[in-house]
PDB file of C-alpha atoms in Angstrom:
ATOM      1  CA  MET O   1       7.085 -12.214  18.311  1.00  0.00           C
ATOM      2  CA  GLN O   2      10.799 -12.063  17.595  1.00  0.00           C
ATOM      3  CA  PHE O   3      11.505  -9.725  14.685  1.00  0.00           C
ATOM      4  CA  TYR O   4      15.267  -9.778  14.185  1.00  0.00           C
ATOM      5  CA  LYS O   5      15.789 -13.363  13.038  1.00  0.00           C
ATOM      6  CA  LYS O   6      16.247 -15.420   9.887  1.00  0.00           C
ATOM      7  CA  ARG O   7      13.008 -16.613   8.288  1.00  0.00           C
ATOM      8  CA  ASP O   8      12.300 -18.917   5.369  1.00  0.00           C
ATOM      9  CA  PHE O   9       9.584 -18.530   2.751  1.00  0.00           C
ATOM     10  CA  GLY O  10       6.854 -20.320   4.693  1.00  0.00           C
ATOM     11  CA  THR O  11       7.663 -18.488   7.923  1.00  0.00           C
ATOM     12  CA  PHE O  12       7.146 -15.110   6.270  1.00  0.00           C
ATOM     13  CA  ILE O  13       3.598 -16.112   5.321  1.00  0.00           C
ATOM     14  CA  SER O  14       2.708 -17.688   8.662  1.00  0.00           C
ATOM     15  CA  ASP O  15       4.303 -14.894  10.727  1.00  0.00           C
ATOM     16  CA  SER O  16       2.422 -12.251   8.727  1.00  0.00           C
ATOM     17  CA  PHE O  17      -0.843 -13.859   9.838  1.00  0.00           C
ATOM     18  CA  SER O  18       0.491 -14.460  13.359  1.00  0.00           C
ATOM     19  CA  PHE O  19       1.370 -10.771  13.634  1.00  0.00           C
ATOM     20  CA  PHE O  20      -2.267  -9.724  13.238  1.00  0.00           C
ATOM     21  CA  LYS O  21      -3.394 -12.507  15.529  1.00  0.00           C
ATOM     22  CA  LEU O  22      -1.109 -11.151  18.260  1.00  0.00           C
ATOM     23  CA  TYR O  23      -1.226  -7.400  17.647  1.00  0.00           C
ATOM     24  CA  GLY O  24      -4.151  -6.920  15.233  1.00  0.00           C
ATOM     25  CA  LYS O  25      -6.567  -5.364  17.726  1.00  0.00           C
ATOM     26  CA  ASN O  26      -4.120  -2.711  18.902  1.00  0.00           C
ATOM     27  CA  TYR O  27      -2.666  -2.242  15.404  1.00  0.00           C
ATOM     28  CA  PHE O  28      -5.971  -1.489  13.686  1.00  0.00           C
ATOM     29  CA  LYS O  29      -7.254   0.555  16.614  1.00  0.00           C
ATOM     30  CA  ASN O  30      -4.349   2.965  16.185  1.00  0.00           C
ATOM     31  CA  TYR O  31      -4.637   2.705  12.403  1.00  0.00           C
ATOM     32  CA  ILE O  32      -8.276   3.809  12.478  1.00  0.00           C
ATOM     33  CA  LEU O  33      -7.551   6.651  14.911  1.00  0.00           C
ATOM     34  CA  LEU O  34      -4.778   7.919  12.637  1.00  0.00           C
ATOM     35  CA  ASN O  35      -6.316   7.178   9.263  1.00  0.00           C
ATOM     36  CA  GLY O  36     -10.048   7.034   9.945  1.00  0.00           C
ATOM     37  CA  LEU O  37     -10.946  10.611   9.025  1.00  0.00           C
ATOM     38  CA  LEU O  38      -8.705  10.556   5.949  1.00  0.00           C
ATOM     39  CA  LEU O  39     -10.249   7.293   4.767  1.00  0.00           C
ATOM     40  CA  ILE O  40     -13.789   8.609   5.234  1.00  0.00           C
ATOM     41  CA  LEU O  41     -12.989  11.834   3.352  1.00  0.00           C
ATOM     42  CA  MET O  42     -11.366   9.838   0.558  1.00  0.00           C
ATOM     43  CA  VAL O  43     -14.413   7.606   0.177  1.00  0.00           C
ATOM     44  CA  VAL O  44     -16.811  10.591   0.292  1.00  0.00           C
ATOM     45  CA  VAL O  45     -14.858  12.368  -2.453  1.00  0.00           C
ATOM     46  CA  PHE O  46     -14.771   9.147  -4.456  1.00  0.00           C
ATOM     47  CA  ILE O  47     -18.519   8.548  -4.149  1.00  0.00           C
ATOM     48  CA  PHE O  48     -19.881  12.057  -4.693  1.00  0.00           C
ATOM     49  CA  GLY O  49     -17.045  13.527  -6.741  1.00  0.00           C
ATOM     50  CA  PHE O  50     -16.757  10.761  -9.323  1.00  0.00           C
ATOM     51  CA  LYS O  51     -20.359   9.557  -9.353  1.00  0.00           C
ATOM     52  CA  GLU O  52     -21.315  12.423 -11.621  1.00  0.00           C
ATOM     53  CA  LEU O  53     -18.215  11.943 -13.793  1.00  0.00           C
ATOM     54  CA  PHE O  54     -18.764   8.231 -14.412  1.00  0.00           C
ATOM     55  CA  GLY O  55     -22.471   8.834 -14.957  1.00  0.00           C
ATOM     56  CA  GLN O  56     -21.692  11.313 -17.725  1.00  0.00           C
ATOM     57  CA  ILE O  57     -19.128   8.989 -19.316  1.00  0.00           C
ATOM     58  CA  LEU O  58     -21.645   6.141 -19.502  1.00  0.00           C
ATOM     59  CA  GLY O  59     -24.471   8.363 -20.682  1.00  0.00           C
ATOM     60  CA  SER O  60     -22.578  10.642 -23.102  1.00  0.00           C
ATOM     61  CA  ASN O  61     -23.816  11.024 -26.648  1.00  0.00           C
ATOM     62  CA  ILE O  62     -26.868   8.869 -25.831  1.00  0.00           C
ATOM     63  CA  SER O  63     -29.130  11.500 -27.399  1.00  0.00           C
ATOM     64  CA  GLY O  64     -27.022  11.886 -30.527  1.00  0.00           C
ATOM     65  CA  GLN O  65     -25.310  15.154 -29.498  1.00  0.00           C
ATOM     66  CA  SER O  66     -21.772  15.605 -30.792  1.00  0.00           C
ATOM     67  CA  TYR O  67     -19.004  16.225 -28.263  1.00  0.00           C
ATOM     68  CA  TYR O  68     -21.481  15.813 -25.397  1.00  0.00           C
ATOM     69  CA  PHE O  69     -18.893  14.831 -22.804  1.00  0.00           C
ATOM     70  CA  GLU O  70     -16.373  17.431 -24.028  1.00  0.00           C
ATOM     71  CA  ASN O  71     -18.955  20.191 -23.546  1.00  0.00           C
ATOM     72  CA  TYR O  72     -19.890  18.822 -20.132  1.00  0.00           C
ATOM     73  CA  PHE O  73     -16.223  18.821 -19.082  1.00  0.00           C
ATOM     74  CA  GLN O  74     -15.715  22.414 -20.216  1.00  0.00           C
ATOM     75  CA  ASN O  75     -18.848  23.593 -18.398  1.00  0.00           C
ATOM     76  CA  ASN O  76     -17.782  21.882 -15.160  1.00  0.00           C
ATOM     77  CA  PHE O  77     -14.012  22.364 -15.352  1.00  0.00           C
ATOM     78  CA  GLY O  78     -13.906  24.086 -11.952  1.00  0.00           C
ATOM     79  CA  MET O  79     -15.598  21.152 -10.230  1.00  0.00           C
ATOM     80  CA  PHE O  80     -13.248  18.639 -11.860  1.00  0.00           C
ATOM     81  CA  PHE O  81     -10.202  20.733 -11.003  1.00  0.00           C
ATOM     82  CA  ALA O  82     -11.222  21.182  -7.344  1.00  0.00           C
ATOM     83  CA  THR O  83     -12.115  17.497  -6.999  1.00  0.00           C
ATOM     84  CA  GLY O  84      -8.792  16.486  -8.529  1.00  0.00           C
ATOM     85  CA  ILE O  85      -6.765  18.737  -6.211  1.00  0.00           C
ATOM     86  CA  ILE O  86      -8.632  17.585  -3.097  1.00  0.00           C
ATOM     87  CA  THR O  87      -8.296  13.944  -4.112  1.00  0.00           C
ATOM     88  CA  PHE O  88      -4.570  14.340  -4.826  1.00  0.00           C
ATOM     89  CA  ILE O  89      -3.863  16.009  -1.455  1.00  0.00           C
ATOM     90  CA  LEU O  90      -5.923  13.458   0.470  1.00  0.00           C
ATOM     91  CA  PHE O  91      -4.328  10.592  -1.415  1.00  0.00           C
ATOM     92  CA  MET O  92      -0.782  11.848  -0.778  1.00  0.00           C
ATOM     93  CA  ILE O  93      -1.401  12.309   2.964  1.00  0.00           C
ATOM     94  CA  LEU O  94      -3.145   8.952   3.118  1.00  0.00           C
ATOM     95  CA  MET O  95      -0.256   7.228   1.348  1.00  0.00           C
ATOM     96  CA  ILE O  96       2.320   8.776   3.688  1.00  0.00           C
ATOM     97  CA  VAL O  97       0.408   7.645   6.778  1.00  0.00           C
ATOM     98  CA  ASN O  98      -0.498   4.291   5.230  1.00  0.00           C
ATOM     99  CA  TYR O  99       3.087   3.434   4.282  1.00  0.00           C
ATOM    100  CA  LEU O 100       4.870   4.777   7.358  1.00  0.00           C
ATOM    101  CA  TYR O 101       2.440   3.670  10.049  1.00  0.00           C
ATOM    102  CA  PRO O 102       3.539  -0.015   9.882  1.00  0.00           C
ATOM    103  CA  VAL O 103       7.180   1.129   9.754  1.00  0.00           C
ATOM    104  CA  PHE O 104       6.900   3.028  13.044  1.00  0.00           C
ATOM    105  CA  TYR O 105       4.657   0.405  14.620  1.00  0.00           C
ATOM    106  CA  LEU O 106       6.987  -2.523  13.869  1.00  0.00           C
ATOM    107  CA  LYS O 107       9.992  -0.481  14.898  1.00  0.00           C
ATOM    108  CA  ARG O 108       8.489  -0.015  18.359  1.00  0.00           C
ATOM    109  CA  LEU O 109       7.549  -3.687  18.633  1.00  0.00           C
ATOM    110  CA  ALA O 110      11.037  -4.730  17.575  1.00  0.00           C
ATOM    111  CA  ALA O 111      12.424  -2.464  20.304  1.00  0.00           C
ATOM    112  CA  GLY O 112      10.432  -4.402  22.923  1.00  0.00           C
ATOM    113  CA  GLU O 113       7.274  -2.300  23.345  1.00  0.00           C
ATOM    114  CA  ASN O 114       3.948  -4.112  23.674  1.00  0.00           C
ATOM    115  CA  LYS O 115       1.192  -1.558  24.279  1.00  0.00           C
ATOM    116  CA  ILE O 116       1.626   1.043  21.561  1.00  0.00           C
ATOM    117  CA  LYS O 117      -0.590   4.129  21.691  1.00  0.00           C
ATOM    118  CA  THR O 118      -1.691   6.496  18.957  1.00  0.00           C
ATOM    119  CA  ASP O 119       0.239   9.331  20.595  1.00  0.00           C
ATOM    120  CA  ASP O 120       3.424   7.252  20.288  1.00  0.00           C
ATOM    121  CA  ILE O 121       2.977   6.895  16.529  1.00  0.00           C
ATOM    122  CA  LEU O 122       2.013  10.563  16.155  1.00  0.00           C
ATOM    123  CA  GLY O 123       5.193  11.442  18.033  1.00  0.00           C
ATOM    124  CA  ASP O 124       7.196   9.350  15.562  1.00  0.00           C
ATOM    125  CA  PHE O 125       5.643  11.244  12.642  1.00  0.00           C
ATOM    126  CA  LYS O 126       6.437  14.598  14.268  1.00  0.00           C
ATOM    127  CA  ARG O 127      10.016  13.671  15.184  1.00  0.00           C
ATOM    128  CA  ASN O 128      10.698  12.374  11.690  1.00  0.00           C
ATOM    129  CA  PHE O 129       8.937  15.183   9.819  1.00  0.00           C
ATOM    130  CA  LYS O 130      12.129  16.343   8.092  1.00  0.00           C
ATOM    131  CA  LYS O 131      13.017  12.810   7.032  1.00  0.00           C
ATOM    132  CA  ILE O 132       9.449  12.288   5.751  1.00  0.00           C
ATOM    133  CA  ILE O 133       9.797  15.371   3.520  1.00  0.00           C
ATOM    134  CA  ILE O 134      13.144  14.101   2.207  1.00  0.00           C
ATOM    135  CA  LEU O 135      11.618  10.665   1.606  1.00  0.00           C
ATOM    136  CA  CYS O 136       8.691  12.167  -0.332  1.00  0.00           C
ATOM    137  CA  LEU O 137      11.032  14.242  -2.497  1.00  0.00           C
ATOM    138  CA  GLY O 138      13.318  11.284  -3.113  1.00  0.00           C
ATOM    139  CA  MET O 139      10.408   9.009  -3.953  1.00  0.00           C
ATOM    140  CA  THR O 140       8.866  11.600  -6.291  1.00  0.00           C
ATOM    141  CA  PHE O 141      11.944  12.703  -8.225  1.00  0.00           C
ATOM    142  CA  ILE O 142      14.272   9.688  -8.002  1.00  0.00           C
ATOM    143  CA  VAL O 143      12.580   6.396  -7.150  1.00  0.00           C
ATOM    144  CA  THR O 144       9.340   6.907  -9.108  1.00  0.00           C
ATOM    145  CA  PRO O 145      11.007   7.982 -12.406  1.00  0.00           C
ATOM    146  CA  LEU O 146      13.507   5.116 -12.205  1.00  0.00           C
ATOM    147  CA  SER O 147      10.716   2.659 -11.398  1.00  0.00           C
ATOM    148  CA  MET O 148       8.672   3.923 -14.352  1.00  0.00           C
ATOM    149  CA  ILE O 149      11.656   3.423 -16.670  1.00  0.00           C
ATOM    150  CA  VAL O 150      12.181  -0.128 -15.422  1.00  0.00           C
ATOM    151  CA  MET O 151       8.458  -0.921 -15.659  1.00  0.00           C
ATOM    152  CA  GLY O 152       8.295   0.682 -19.115  1.00  0.00           C
ATOM    153  CA  ILE O 153      11.137  -1.485 -20.407  1.00  0.00           C
ATOM    154  CA  SER O 154       9.481  -4.542 -18.867  1.00  0.00           C
ATOM    155  CA  TYR O 155       6.149  -3.605 -20.458  1.00  0.00           C
ATOM    156  CA  VAL O 156       7.780  -3.315 -23.885  1.00  0.00           C
ATOM    157  CA  LEU O 157       9.294  -6.759 -23.405  1.00  0.00           C
ATOM    158  CA  VAL O 158       5.804  -8.149 -22.702  1.00  0.00           C
ATOM    159  CA  PHE O 159       5.383  -8.372 -26.473  1.00  0.00           C
ATOM    160  CA  LEU O 160       8.017 -11.083 -26.250  1.00  0.00           C
ATOM    161  CA  VAL O 161       7.214 -14.256 -24.338  1.00  0.00           C
ATOM    162  CA  ILE O 162       9.957 -13.542 -21.798  1.00  0.00           C
ATOM    163  CA  GLY O 163       8.435 -10.108 -21.063  1.00  0.00           C
ATOM    164  CA  ILE O 164       5.542 -11.535 -19.033  1.00  0.00           C
ATOM    165  CA  PHE O 165       7.990 -13.388 -16.809  1.00  0.00           C
ATOM    166  CA  ILE O 166      10.085 -10.232 -16.376  1.00  0.00           C
ATOM    167  CA  MET O 167       6.997  -8.233 -15.359  1.00  0.00           C
ATOM    168  CA  CYS O 168       6.196 -10.843 -12.712  1.00  0.00           C
ATOM    169  CA  LEU O 169       9.715 -10.433 -11.349  1.00  0.00           C
ATOM    170  CA  VAL O 170      10.008  -6.650 -11.573  1.00  0.00           C
ATOM    171  CA  GLY O 171       6.707  -5.668  -9.910  1.00  0.00           C
ATOM    172  CA  PRO O 172       7.197  -7.449  -6.549  1.00  0.00           C
ATOM    173  CA  THR O 173      10.906  -6.596  -6.534  1.00  0.00           C
ATOM    174  CA  LEU O 174      10.213  -2.868  -6.936  1.00  0.00           C
ATOM    175  CA  PHE O 175       7.629  -3.047  -4.149  1.00  0.00           C
ATOM    176  CA  ASN O 176      10.154  -4.751  -1.858  1.00  0.00           C
ATOM    177  CA  VAL O 177      12.839  -2.177  -2.683  1.00  0.00           C
ATOM    178  CA  VAL O 178      10.506   0.718  -1.844  1.00  0.00           C
ATOM    179  CA  THR O 179       9.304  -0.801   1.437  1.00  0.00           C
ATOM    180  CA  PHE O 180      12.844  -1.793   2.452  1.00  0.00           C
ATOM    181  CA  LEU O 181      13.876   1.811   1.736  1.00  0.00           C
ATOM    182  CA  MET O 182      11.249   3.159   4.127  1.00  0.00           C
ATOM    183  CA  TYR O 183      12.001   0.631   6.860  1.00  0.00           C
ATOM    184  CA  ASP O 184      15.751   1.188   6.643  1.00  0.00           C
ATOM    185  CA  TYR O 185      15.560   4.980   6.368  1.00  0.00           C
ATOM    186  CA  PHE O 186      13.573   5.252   9.602  1.00  0.00           C
ATOM    187  CA  SER O 187      15.132   2.308  11.450  1.00  0.00           C
ATOM    188  CA  SER O 188      18.823   3.025  10.879  1.00  0.00           C
ATOM    189  CA  THR O 189      21.169   5.999  10.867  1.00  0.00           C
ATOM    190  CA  ARG O 190      21.670   5.820   7.107  1.00  0.00           C
ATOM    191  CA  GLY O 191      20.727   8.680   4.801  1.00  0.00           C
ATOM    192  CA  PHE O 192      18.265   8.442   1.925  1.00  0.00           C
ATOM    193  CA  PHE O 193      20.722   7.331  -0.745  1.00  0.00           C
ATOM    194  CA  GLU O 194      22.460   4.904   1.614  1.00  0.00           C
ATOM    195  CA  SER O 195      19.105   3.330   2.511  1.00  0.00           C
ATOM    196  CA  LEU O 196      18.154   3.169  -1.174  1.00  0.00           C
ATOM    197  CA  SER O 197      21.428   1.403  -1.918  1.00  0.00           C
ATOM    198  CA  TYR O 198      20.867  -1.021   0.958  1.00  0.00           C
ATOM    199  CA  SER O 199      17.265  -1.729  -0.066  1.00  0.00           C
ATOM    200  CA  ILE O 200      18.432  -2.770  -3.544  1.00  0.00           C
ATOM    201  CA  ARG O 201      21.395  -4.854  -2.351  1.00  0.00           C
ATOM    202  CA  ALA O 202      19.322  -6.546   0.363  1.00  0.00           C
ATOM    203  CA  GLN O 203      17.039  -8.094  -2.257  1.00  0.00           C
ATOM    204  CA  PHE O 204      19.851 -10.158  -3.700  1.00  0.00           C
ATOM    205  CA  SER O 205      22.274 -10.913  -0.879  1.00  0.00           C
ATOM    206  CA  TYR O 206      22.818 -10.860   2.870  1.00  0.00           C
ATOM    207  CA  PRO O 207      25.687  -8.791   4.327  1.00  0.00           C
ATOM    208  CA  ASN O 208      27.556 -12.097   4.601  1.00  0.00           C
ATOM    209  CA  ALA O 209      27.628 -13.437   1.042  1.00  0.00           C
ATOM    210  CA  ARG O 210      28.088 -17.007   2.320  1.00  0.00           C
ATOM    211  CA  GLU O 211      24.508 -16.983   3.615  1.00  0.00           C
ATOM    212  CA  GLY O 212      23.165 -17.148   0.055  1.00  0.00           C
ATOM    213  CA  SER O 213      20.622 -14.980  -1.724  1.00  0.00           C
ATOM    214  CA  PRO O 214      17.233 -14.198  -0.122  1.00  0.00           C
ATOM    215  CA  TYR O 215      15.745 -12.959  -3.407  1.00  0.00           C
ATOM    216  CA  TRP O 216      13.386 -15.836  -4.168  1.00  0.00           C
ATOM    217  CA  LYS O 217      11.915 -16.098  -0.694  1.00  0.00           C
ATOM    218  CA  TYR O 218      11.332 -12.318  -0.609  1.00  0.00           C
ATOM    219  CA  TRP O 219       9.801 -12.341  -4.089  1.00  0.00           C
ATOM    220  CA  GLY O 220       7.701 -15.441  -3.419  1.00  0.00           C
ATOM    221  CA  SER O 221       6.391 -14.124  -0.115  1.00  0.00           C
ATOM    222  CA  THR O 222       5.278 -10.847  -1.723  1.00  0.00           C
ATOM    223  CA  ILE O 223       3.621 -12.727  -4.607  1.00  0.00           C
ATOM    224  CA  ILE O 224       1.650 -15.054  -2.322  1.00  0.00           C
ATOM    225  CA  ILE O 225       0.440 -12.274  -0.009  1.00  0.00           C
ATOM    226  CA  SER O 226      -0.483 -10.128  -3.033  1.00  0.00           C
ATOM    227  CA  LEU O 227      -2.523 -12.966  -4.543  1.00  0.00           C
ATOM    228  CA  ILE O 228      -4.384 -13.507  -1.261  1.00  0.00           C
ATOM    229  CA  LEU O 229      -5.218  -9.807  -0.975  1.00  0.00           C
ATOM    230  CA  TYR O 230      -6.175  -9.634  -4.671  1.00  0.00           C
ATOM    231  CA  ILE O 231      -8.703 -12.429  -4.225  1.00  0.00           C
ATOM    232  CA  ILE O 232     -10.177 -10.688  -1.175  1.00  0.00           C
ATOM    233  CA  SER O 233     -10.481  -7.353  -2.989  1.00  0.00           C
ATOM    234  CA  MET O 234     -12.004  -9.029  -6.065  1.00  0.00           C
ATOM    235  CA  ILE O 235     -14.822 -10.387  -3.912  1.00  0.00           C
ATOM    236  CA  PHE O 236     -15.818  -6.857  -2.864  1.00  0.00           C
ATOM    237  CA  THR O 237     -15.246  -5.396  -6.335  1.00  0.00           C
ATOM    238  CA  ALA O 238     -17.333  -8.074  -8.035  1.00  0.00           C
ATOM    239  CA  ILE O 239     -20.446  -7.356  -5.928  1.00  0.00           C
ATOM    240  CA  PRO O 240     -21.239  -3.891  -7.396  1.00  0.00           C
ATOM    241  CA  MET O 241     -20.440  -5.097 -10.927  1.00  0.00           C
ATOM    242  CA  VAL O 242     -22.841  -8.047 -10.564  1.00  0.00           C
ATOM    243  CA  ILE O 243     -25.549  -5.691  -9.272  1.00  0.00           C
ATOM    244  CA  PHE O 244     -24.878  -3.257 -12.118  1.00  0.00           C
ATOM    245  CA  PHE O 245     -25.153  -5.819 -14.926  1.00  0.00           C
ATOM    246  CA  ALA O 246     -28.103  -7.546 -13.250  1.00  0.00           C
ATOM    247  CA  THR O 247     -29.929  -4.212 -13.121  1.00  0.00           C
ATOM    248  CA  LEU O 248     -29.112  -3.506 -16.772  1.00  0.00           C
ATOM    249  CA  SER O 249     -30.476  -6.879 -17.842  1.00  0.00           C
ATOM    250  CA  THR O 250     -33.644  -6.811 -15.708  1.00  0.00           C
ATOM    251  CA  THR O 251     -34.715  -3.146 -15.983  1.00  0.00           C
ATOM    252  CA  ALA O 252     -37.261  -2.339 -18.685  1.00  0.00           C
ATOM    253  CA  PRO O 253     -35.829   0.176 -21.207  1.00  0.00           C
ATOM    254  CA  ASP O 254     -37.229   3.647 -20.593  1.00  0.00           C
ATOM    255  CA  GLY O 255     -34.405   5.857 -21.820  1.00  0.00           C
ATOM    256  CA  SER O 256     -33.649   7.532 -18.475  1.00  0.00           C
ATOM    257  CA  PHE O 257     -31.771   4.594 -16.952  1.00  0.00           C
ATOM    258  CA  GLU O 258     -29.770   4.034 -20.125  1.00  0.00           C
ATOM    259  CA  GLN O 259     -28.878   7.723 -20.305  1.00  0.00           C
ATOM    260  CA  ASN O 260     -27.565   7.823 -16.730  1.00  0.00           C
ATOM    261  CA  PRO O 261     -27.381   4.305 -15.277  1.00  0.00           C
ATOM    262  CA  LEU O 262     -25.521   5.537 -12.203  1.00  0.00           C
ATOM    263  CA  GLY O 263     -28.088   8.166 -11.276  1.00  0.00           C
ATOM    264  CA  GLY O 264     -30.509   7.966  -8.378  1.00  0.00           C
ATOM    265  CA  GLY O 265     -30.419   5.444  -5.565  1.00  0.00           C
ATOM    266  CA  PHE O 266     -28.765   2.764  -7.667  1.00  0.00           C
ATOM    267  CA  GLY O 267     -25.770   5.011  -8.376  1.00  0.00           C
ATOM    268  CA  VAL O 268     -25.363   5.819  -4.669  1.00  0.00           C
ATOM    269  CA  LEU O 269     -25.477   2.105  -3.776  1.00  0.00           C
ATOM    270  CA  PHE O 270     -23.027   1.276  -6.569  1.00  0.00           C
ATOM    271  CA  PHE O 271     -20.411   3.768  -5.397  1.00  0.00           C
ATOM    272  CA  ILE O 272     -20.940   3.020  -1.714  1.00  0.00           C
ATOM    273  CA  LEU O 273     -20.065  -0.612  -2.447  1.00  0.00           C
ATOM    274  CA  TYR O 274     -16.990   0.514  -4.349  1.00  0.00           C
ATOM    275  CA  GLY O 275     -16.135   2.802  -1.448  1.00  0.00           C
ATOM    276  CA  VAL O 276     -16.310  -0.191   0.881  1.00  0.00           C
ATOM    277  CA  SER O 277     -14.030  -2.159  -1.456  1.00  0.00           C
ATOM    278  CA  LEU O 278     -11.594   0.796  -1.382  1.00  0.00           C
ATOM    279  CA  LEU O 279     -11.605   0.755   2.424  1.00  0.00           C
ATOM    280  CA  VAL O 280     -11.057  -2.999   2.460  1.00  0.00           C
ATOM    281  CA  SER O 281      -8.087  -2.656   0.096  1.00  0.00           C
ATOM    282  CA  PHE O 282      -6.480  -0.050   2.362  1.00  0.00           C
ATOM    283  CA  PHE O 283      -6.937  -2.223   5.454  1.00  0.00           C
ATOM    284  CA  THR O 284      -5.778  -5.470   3.848  1.00  0.00           C
ATOM    285  CA  SER O 285      -2.730  -3.800   2.268  1.00  0.00           C
ATOM    286  CA  ASN O 286      -1.274  -3.593   5.778  1.00  0.00           C
ATOM    287  CA  MET O 287      -0.462  -7.296   5.539  1.00  0.00           C
ATOM    288  CA  LEU O 288       1.852  -6.568   2.591  1.00  0.00           C
ATOM    289  CA  TYR O 289       3.650  -3.826   4.542  1.00  0.00           C
ATOM    290  CA  VAL O 290       4.002  -6.001   7.643  1.00  0.00           C
ATOM    291  CA  ASN O 291       5.291  -8.886   5.524  1.00  0.00           C
ATOM    292  CA  ALA O 292       7.839  -6.504   3.988  1.00  0.00           C
ATOM    293  CA  GLY O 293       8.852  -5.433   7.487  1.00  0.00           C
ATOM    294  CA  LEU O 294       9.522  -9.037   8.485  1.00  0.00           C
ATOM    295  CA  MET O 295      11.655  -9.416   5.359  1.00  0.00           C
ATOM    296  CA  TYR O 296      13.593  -6.268   6.267  1.00  0.00           C
ATOM    297  CA  TYR O 297      14.313  -7.556   9.763  1.00  0.00           C
ATOM    298  CA  ASP O 298      15.382 -10.852   8.200  1.00  0.00           C
ATOM    299  CA  SER O 299      17.909  -8.952   6.070  1.00  0.00           C
ATOM    300  CA  ARG O 300      19.436  -7.173   9.072  1.00  0.00           C
ATOM    301  CA  THR O 301      21.629 -10.095  10.077  1.00  0.00           C
ATOM    302  CA  ASP O 302      24.035  -7.596  11.626  1.00  0.00           C
ATOM    303  CA  LEU O 303      21.478  -7.086  14.417  1.00  0.00           C
ATOM    304  CA  HIS O 304      20.331 -10.681  14.914  1.00  0.00           C
ATOM    305  CA  GLN O 305      23.096 -11.671  17.317  1.00  0.00           C
ATOM    306  CA  LYS O 306      22.933  -8.355  19.201  1.00  0.00           C
ATOM    307  CA  VAL O 307      19.215  -8.836  19.844  1.00  0.00           C
ATOM    308  CA  GLU O 308      19.724 -12.436  20.947  1.00  0.00           C
ATOM    309  CA  LEU O 309      22.461 -11.397  23.383  1.00  0.00           C
ATOM    310  CA  ALA O 310      20.266  -8.592  24.747  1.00  0.00           C
ATOM    311  CA  GLU O 311      17.437 -11.078  25.340  1.00  0.00           C
ATOM    312  CA  ILE O 312      19.803 -13.422  27.186  1.00  0.00           C
ATOM    313  CA  ASP O 313      20.925 -10.533  29.422  1.00  0.00           C
ATOM    314  CA  THR O 314      17.305  -9.857  30.442  1.00  0.00           C
ATOM    315  CA  ILE O 315      16.643 -13.450  31.559  1.00  0.00           C
ATOM    316  CA  GLY O 316      15.885 -13.518  35.265  1.00  0.00           C
ATOM    317  CA  ILE O 317      15.469  -9.749  35.703  1.00  0.00           C
ATOM    318  CA  ASN O 318      11.703  -9.965  36.174  1.00  0.00           C
ATOM    319  CA  GLU O 319      11.722 -13.254  38.098  1.00  0.00           C
TER     320      GLU O 319
END
C-alpha cells in the first residue's frame, strides 16, 4: 500500500479496510503481544472491581435504610480508592500504547518495511520515551483543557438548534487534530507546539492553498468509520442488557435478586459480556487510528513527490 499520496473521501474508507486485509494478521499479532496483558488486567479490574459497586448501586436502599450506599462507600473507601488508582494507571498506559502503536506501525510501513516485529515497536517506544512524556504532559495540560473548553461551548450551544450541528463538527475535528498531532510529532522533526500547530492547520488546508481544503473529506471519513464502529460495539453492548432485562422480567420475585441483581453467576456473566464488549471496542478503534494515519499522510503533500521519485529510483534494482 502506498501511504504518501492524495486520497479522496471514498479512498480513505476503502483503504482503511484494505490496510487490515493486507497487514491485519501481523498488525493484531503485535498489538496483542504489546497490549494483551494490559487488556486482560483492565477487563479483570472492570469485572471484579466494579461488579460489587454496580451491585450496590442497583440494590441500595432496597430495605428502606437511609443513606445505604453512602455508608457502604465510607466502609469500603480503601477498596474504591485502590481500584480507582489501579484502573487509572492501567488506563493511562493502555491509552499510550493504544494511540501510539498505530503511529509507529504505519511509520515503519510508510518507510518501506513489510515484516514488522514486536521488538521493532518496543524499540520505537524506548527511543521516543522522552517525546512520549512530553506528549502526555502537553495532552494533559494544554490539549485536554482547550478541548474541554471548545466542547463545553459547543454543548451550551446544543440548546440552540445550531448547537447540535456544531457538536457533530467539533467532535470528529478534535479527534483528527489529536491524532494528527501524534502522527506528526513522531514522524517529523517538529516539536510539540509546531506539530500541534500543523495538526490544526492541516484540517483546513494543504501546504499549497491552491489544492483546496481537505476538511470535509477528513471529517466525513472519521464520521463514517465512527458510525461503523459504533454499530459494531452496540451489538456487543446490547447482548448483556437484553439478558439483564429478560432475567428481570422472567425471574420470580424473591427479594434477593431484586436486592442485588448483579450478584452470583448472573452478575459474573453480565460483566464478562461487558468485558468482551470493552475488548472489542479497543480492537476496533484501531481502524479509526489507521484511518487518521492515512489522512495525515494525505496532508503531507511535501513528501508525496519525494516518495514517488524514490520509488522510481528503485525500479529495476531487484530484477
